[in-house]
Amino acid sequence: MQIAIDGPAGSGKSTIAKLVATKLGFIYCDTGAMYRTATVMAKQKGIDYGDEAAIMAALRGLDITFKPSPDGQLVFMAGQDVTLAIRQEETTNNVSQVSALPKVREEMVRRQREIAANHDIVMDGRDIGTTVLPDAEVKIYMVASVATRAQRRYKENVEKGIMTPVAKLEEEIAERDRKDSTRAVSPLRKAADAVEIDSSHMTIDDEVQTIIDIVNKKRLKTQN
Ligand code: DC
């Protein structure tokens, strides 16, 4: 079974997707982390974030892997642990540019489909229900107000020792929404058959349960 969870930055997708995956015993794939890793790679190699040809040349043979750990999922780039680097402000502020490059998207979508091919999976991102897994049995589109999302990111950041004021996070989130939904290739968009969940006033438990209920209903339907 494939579960696609899309939505804007800070809508709570990854927290919820991870919990749903654990509850169901499915694997979890954070596609945002893949675009973030490509961004870290460009920075490390001194490649301009808009230089598609150079990024593609470096990305082609580059292994991006996930490893579960007691502290959450770790992300590796050619064996190097980039779990923290992909969350740094430099990465966050430039990942929209890298993820808008059509060839980079093509390569990532290919990899994401490969990962999804042989597993029951929960995959989160921006274009999972529309482009990566258009036949996913369950599609969720998560939304939340900019204020709620900035508060969440602020709390996450503080835990990681990153101190950015809430007002700045609100600006960054609004700007990233704008870039993600207006880019030419695979813009952030709700799939026609996705269920929308507004998490602004929901607890994490409620959100997870809402999705599990949708999954169970789907399973019953398929069995009958
Ligand atoms: O979910 P996130 O904040 O980690 O995503 C990082 C960036 O990657 C975000 O600016 C949008 C982009 N992204 C994308 O274009 N397509 C995806 N499937 C996942 C993320």
Short mmCIF file of C-alpha atoms and ligand atoms in Angstrom, two decimals:
data_model
loop_
_atom_site.label_atom_id
_atom_site.label_comp_id
_atom_site.label_asym_id
_atom_site.label_seq_id
_atom_site.Cartn_x
_atom_site.Cartn_y
_atom_site.Cartn_z
CA MET A 1 0.00 0.00 0.00
CA GLN A 2 1.17 3.51 -0.80
CA ILE A 3 0.23 6.49 1.35
CA ALA A 4 1.06 9.92 -0.09
CA ILE A 5 1.14 12.88 2.28
CA ASP A 6 1.61 16.30 0.71
CA GLY A 7 1.36 19.82 2.01
CA PRO A 8 3.27 23.06 2.50
CA ALA A 9 6.33 23.62 4.70
CA GLY A 10 5.64 23.11 8.40
CA SER A 11 2.18 21.62 7.94
CA GLY A 12 3.28 18.78 10.22
CA LYS A 13 3.56 16.25 7.40
CA SER A 14 6.79 14.59 8.44
CA THR A 15 5.85 14.19 12.11
CA ILE A 16 2.53 12.65 11.14
CA ALA A 17 3.94 10.58 8.27
CA LYS A 18 6.58 9.03 10.55
CA LEU A 19 4.02 8.13 13.22
CA VAL A 20 1.58 6.68 10.68
CA ALA A 21 4.39 4.60 9.16
CA THR A 22 5.45 3.28 12.57
CA LYS A 23 1.86 2.41 13.52
CA LEU A 24 1.27 0.54 10.28
CA GLY A 25 4.74 -1.05 10.08
CA PHE A 26 5.39 0.69 6.74
CA ILE A 27 8.65 2.34 5.69
CA TYR A 28 8.79 6.14 5.66
CA CYS A 29 10.38 8.26 2.94
CA ASP A 30 10.99 11.98 3.52
CA THR A 31 11.35 13.35 0.00
CA GLY A 32 12.08 16.88 1.26
CA ALA A 33 15.23 15.46 2.87
CA MET A 34 16.36 14.28 -0.58
CA TYR A 35 16.07 17.78 -2.09
CA ARG A 36 17.75 19.19 1.00
CA THR A 37 20.64 16.73 0.58
CA ALA A 38 21.13 17.86 -3.03
CA THR A 39 21.27 21.43 -1.69
CA VAL A 40 23.93 20.52 0.90
CA MET A 41 25.90 18.74 -1.82
CA ALA A 42 25.86 21.88 -4.02
CA LYS A 43 27.03 24.01 -1.10
CA GLN A 44 29.85 21.60 -0.20
CA LYS A 45 31.07 21.42 -3.78
CA GLY A 46 30.77 25.16 -4.31
CA ILE A 47 28.19 24.70 -7.06
CA ASP A 48 25.73 27.54 -7.70
CA TYR A 49 22.21 26.56 -6.54
CA GLY A 50 20.86 27.36 -10.01
CA ASP A 51 23.51 25.45 -11.98
CA GLU A 52 21.43 22.50 -13.11
CA ALA A 53 24.13 20.84 -15.22
CA ALA A 54 26.75 20.90 -12.46
CA ILE A 55 24.28 19.75 -9.79
CA MET A 56 23.11 16.90 -12.02
CA ALA A 57 26.67 15.79 -12.78
CA ALA A 58 27.38 15.58 -9.04
CA LEU A 59 24.02 14.06 -8.15
CA ARG A 60 24.00 11.18 -10.64
CA GLY A 61 26.21 8.77 -8.76
CA LEU A 62 25.46 10.18 -5.33
CA ASP A 63 23.95 7.80 -2.80
CA ILE A 64 21.26 9.34 -0.58
CA THR A 65 20.13 6.91 2.10
CA PHE A 66 17.99 6.89 5.24
CA LYS A 67 18.75 4.99 8.40
CA PRO A 68 16.38 4.66 11.36
CA SER A 69 17.91 5.50 14.75
CA PRO A 70 16.54 5.95 18.29
CA ASP A 71 16.76 9.74 17.73
CA GLY A 72 14.79 9.63 14.49
CA GLN A 73 15.71 8.99 10.91
CA LEU A 74 19.30 9.79 9.90
CA VAL A 75 20.14 10.97 6.39
CA PHE A 76 23.39 10.04 4.66
CA MET A 77 24.99 11.47 1.53
CA ALA A 78 27.63 9.10 0.15
CA GLY A 79 28.09 7.76 3.69
CA GLN A 80 28.38 11.21 5.29
CA ASP A 81 25.77 11.96 7.98
CA VAL A 82 23.97 15.13 6.77
CA THR A 83 21.01 14.89 9.18
CA LEU A 84 21.84 18.23 10.81
CA ALA A 85 23.25 19.98 7.75
CA ILE A 86 20.02 19.53 5.79
CA ARG A 87 18.09 21.46 8.48
CA GLN A 88 20.46 24.45 8.64
CA GLU A 89 19.10 27.83 7.55
CA GLU A 90 21.43 28.02 4.55
CA THR A 91 19.90 24.78 3.24
CA THR A 92 16.31 25.72 4.10
CA ASN A 93 16.60 29.06 2.33
CA ASN A 94 18.06 27.61 -0.87
CA VAL A 95 16.31 24.28 -1.26
CA SER A 96 13.42 25.85 -3.20
CA GLN A 97 15.86 26.91 -5.90
CA VAL A 98 17.45 23.46 -6.18
CA SER A 99 14.11 21.63 -6.05
CA ALA A 100 12.75 23.80 -8.87
CA LEU A 101 15.37 22.48 -11.33
CA PRO A 102 13.49 20.14 -13.71
CA LYS A 103 16.33 17.59 -14.12
CA VAL A 104 16.87 17.41 -10.37
CA ARG A 105 13.15 16.70 -9.90
CA GLU A 106 13.20 14.07 -12.62
CA GLU A 107 16.09 12.28 -10.91
CA MET A 108 14.51 12.49 -7.45
CA VAL A 109 11.11 11.30 -8.68
CA ARG A 110 12.84 8.32 -10.33
CA ARG A 111 14.58 7.46 -7.06
CA GLN A 112 11.40 7.94 -5.04
CA ARG A 113 9.42 5.60 -7.28
CA GLU A 114 12.19 3.03 -6.97
CA ILE A 115 12.03 3.22 -3.16
CA ALA A 116 8.23 2.89 -3.23
CA ALA A 117 8.18 0.02 -5.69
CA ASN A 118 8.91 -2.80 -3.28
CA HIS A 119 7.51 -1.63 0.03
CA ASP A 120 4.39 -0.61 1.87
CA ILE A 121 5.29 3.02 2.25
CA VAL A 122 4.32 6.39 3.66
CA MET A 123 5.95 9.09 1.53
CA ASP A 124 5.72 12.79 2.25
CA GLY A 125 6.51 15.80 0.10
CA ARG A 126 4.85 18.28 -2.23
CA ASP A 127 4.09 16.29 -5.38
CA ILE A 128 3.70 12.73 -4.11
CA GLY A 129 -0.04 12.37 -4.77
CA THR A 130 0.08 14.34 -8.03
CA THR A 131 3.33 13.15 -9.65
CA VAL A 132 5.47 10.62 -7.79
CA LEU A 133 2.76 8.11 -6.80
CA PRO A 134 -0.38 9.12 -8.72
CA ASP A 135 -1.90 5.68 -8.00
CA ALA A 136 -1.33 5.80 -4.23
CA GLU A 137 -4.26 4.15 -2.44
CA VAL A 138 -4.41 6.90 0.18
CA LYS A 139 -3.63 10.58 -0.50
CA ILE A 140 -3.59 13.18 2.23
CA TYR A 141 -3.12 16.93 1.78
CA MET A 142 -2.17 18.61 5.03
CA VAL A 143 -2.60 22.31 5.63
CA ALA A 144 -2.16 24.66 8.61
CA SER A 145 -2.06 28.43 9.03
CA VAL A 146 1.29 30.23 8.49
CA ALA A 147 1.26 31.27 12.18
CA THR A 148 0.79 27.68 13.41
CA ARG A 149 3.47 26.40 11.06
CA ALA A 150 5.99 29.05 12.14
CA GLN A 151 5.38 28.21 15.81
CA ARG A 152 6.01 24.53 15.10
CA ARG A 153 9.21 25.19 13.18
CA TYR A 154 10.35 27.51 15.98
CA LYS A 155 9.94 24.74 18.56
CA GLU A 156 11.71 22.20 16.34
CA ASN A 157 14.56 24.65 15.75
CA VAL A 158 15.00 25.46 19.44
CA GLU A 159 15.39 21.74 20.17
CA LYS A 160 18.17 21.68 17.59
CA GLY A 161 19.79 24.84 18.99
CA ILE A 162 18.80 26.95 15.97
CA MET A 163 17.50 30.36 17.10
CA THR A 164 15.46 32.15 14.43
CA PRO A 165 12.71 34.60 15.52
CA VAL A 166 9.12 33.50 14.82
CA ALA A 167 8.43 36.56 12.64
CA LYS A 168 11.36 35.65 10.39
CA LEU A 169 10.13 32.04 10.18
CA GLU A 170 6.67 33.28 9.16
CA GLU A 171 8.22 35.33 6.36
CA GLU A 172 10.35 32.40 5.22
CA ILE A 173 7.42 29.97 5.27
CA ALA A 174 5.19 32.32 3.26
CA GLU A 175 8.00 32.86 0.76
CA ARG A 176 8.67 29.13 0.44
CA ASP A 177 4.92 28.47 -0.09
CA ARG A 178 4.93 31.04 -2.84
CA LYS A 179 7.98 29.51 -4.56
CA ASP A 180 6.79 25.90 -4.11
CA SER A 181 3.31 26.57 -5.50
CA THR A 182 4.31 28.78 -8.42
CA ARG A 183 7.26 26.82 -9.83
CA ALA A 184 6.86 25.48 -13.34
CA VAL A 185 7.58 21.80 -12.66
CA SER A 186 5.41 19.81 -10.21
CA PRO A 187 4.15 22.76 -8.15
CA LEU A 188 2.71 22.15 -4.68
CA ARG A 189 -0.90 21.25 -5.41
CA LYS A 190 -3.60 19.13 -3.84
CA ALA A 191 -4.36 16.00 -5.88
CA ALA A 192 -8.01 15.84 -6.97
CA ASP A 193 -8.51 12.63 -4.97
CA ALA A 194 -6.63 13.73 -1.82
CA VAL A 195 -8.31 14.18 1.54
CA GLU A 196 -7.50 17.60 3.04
CA ILE A 197 -6.69 17.77 6.75
CA ASP A 198 -6.31 21.17 8.44
CA SER A 199 -4.05 20.51 11.41
CA SER A 200 -4.06 24.07 12.84
CA HIS A 201 -6.23 23.06 15.78
CA MET A 202 -5.69 19.32 15.93
CA THR A 203 -3.46 17.29 18.22
CA ILE A 204 -0.85 15.02 16.70
CA ASP A 205 -2.75 11.97 17.98
CA ASP A 206 -5.95 13.16 16.29
CA GLU A 207 -4.18 13.73 13.00
CA VAL A 208 -2.54 10.30 13.07
CA GLN A 209 -5.83 8.63 13.99
CA THR A 210 -7.68 10.46 11.19
CA ILE A 211 -5.22 9.05 8.66
CA ILE A 212 -5.26 5.54 10.16
CA ASP A 213 -9.08 5.60 9.92
CA ILE A 214 -8.85 6.56 6.24
CA VAL A 215 -6.34 3.74 5.64
CA ASN A 216 -8.56 1.19 7.42
CA LYS A 217 -11.62 2.26 5.45
CA LYS A 218 -9.64 1.88 2.24
CA ARG A 219 -8.45 -1.58 3.26
CA LEU A 220 -12.00 -2.71 4.03
CA LYS A 221 -13.19 -1.40 0.66
CA THR A 222 -10.40 -3.25 -1.18
CA GLN A 223 -11.15 -6.48 0.67
CA ASN A 224 -14.87 -6.37 -0.20
O1 DC B 1 9.40 19.35 3.42
P1 DC B 1 10.71 20.12 3.44
O2 DC B 1 10.60 21.47 4.05
O3 DC B 1 11.83 19.34 4.01
O4 DC B 1 11.05 20.34 1.88
C1 DC B 1 12.21 21.01 1.49
C2 DC B 1 12.01 21.66 0.12
O5 DC B 1 11.98 20.68 -0.91
C3 DC B 1 10.77 22.53 -0.03
O6 DC B 1 11.16 23.84 -0.36
C4 DC B 1 10.01 21.95 -1.18
C5 DC B 1 10.90 20.92 -1.78
N1 DC B 1 10.21 19.65 -2.01
C6 DC B 1 9.70 19.44 -3.27
O7 DC B 1 9.79 20.30 -4.11
N2 DC B 1 9.11 18.25 -3.55
C7 DC B 1 9.00 17.30 -2.63
N3 DC B 1 8.42 16.14 -2.94
C8 DC B 1 9.51 17.51 -1.32
C9 DC B 1 10.09 18.72 -1.05
#
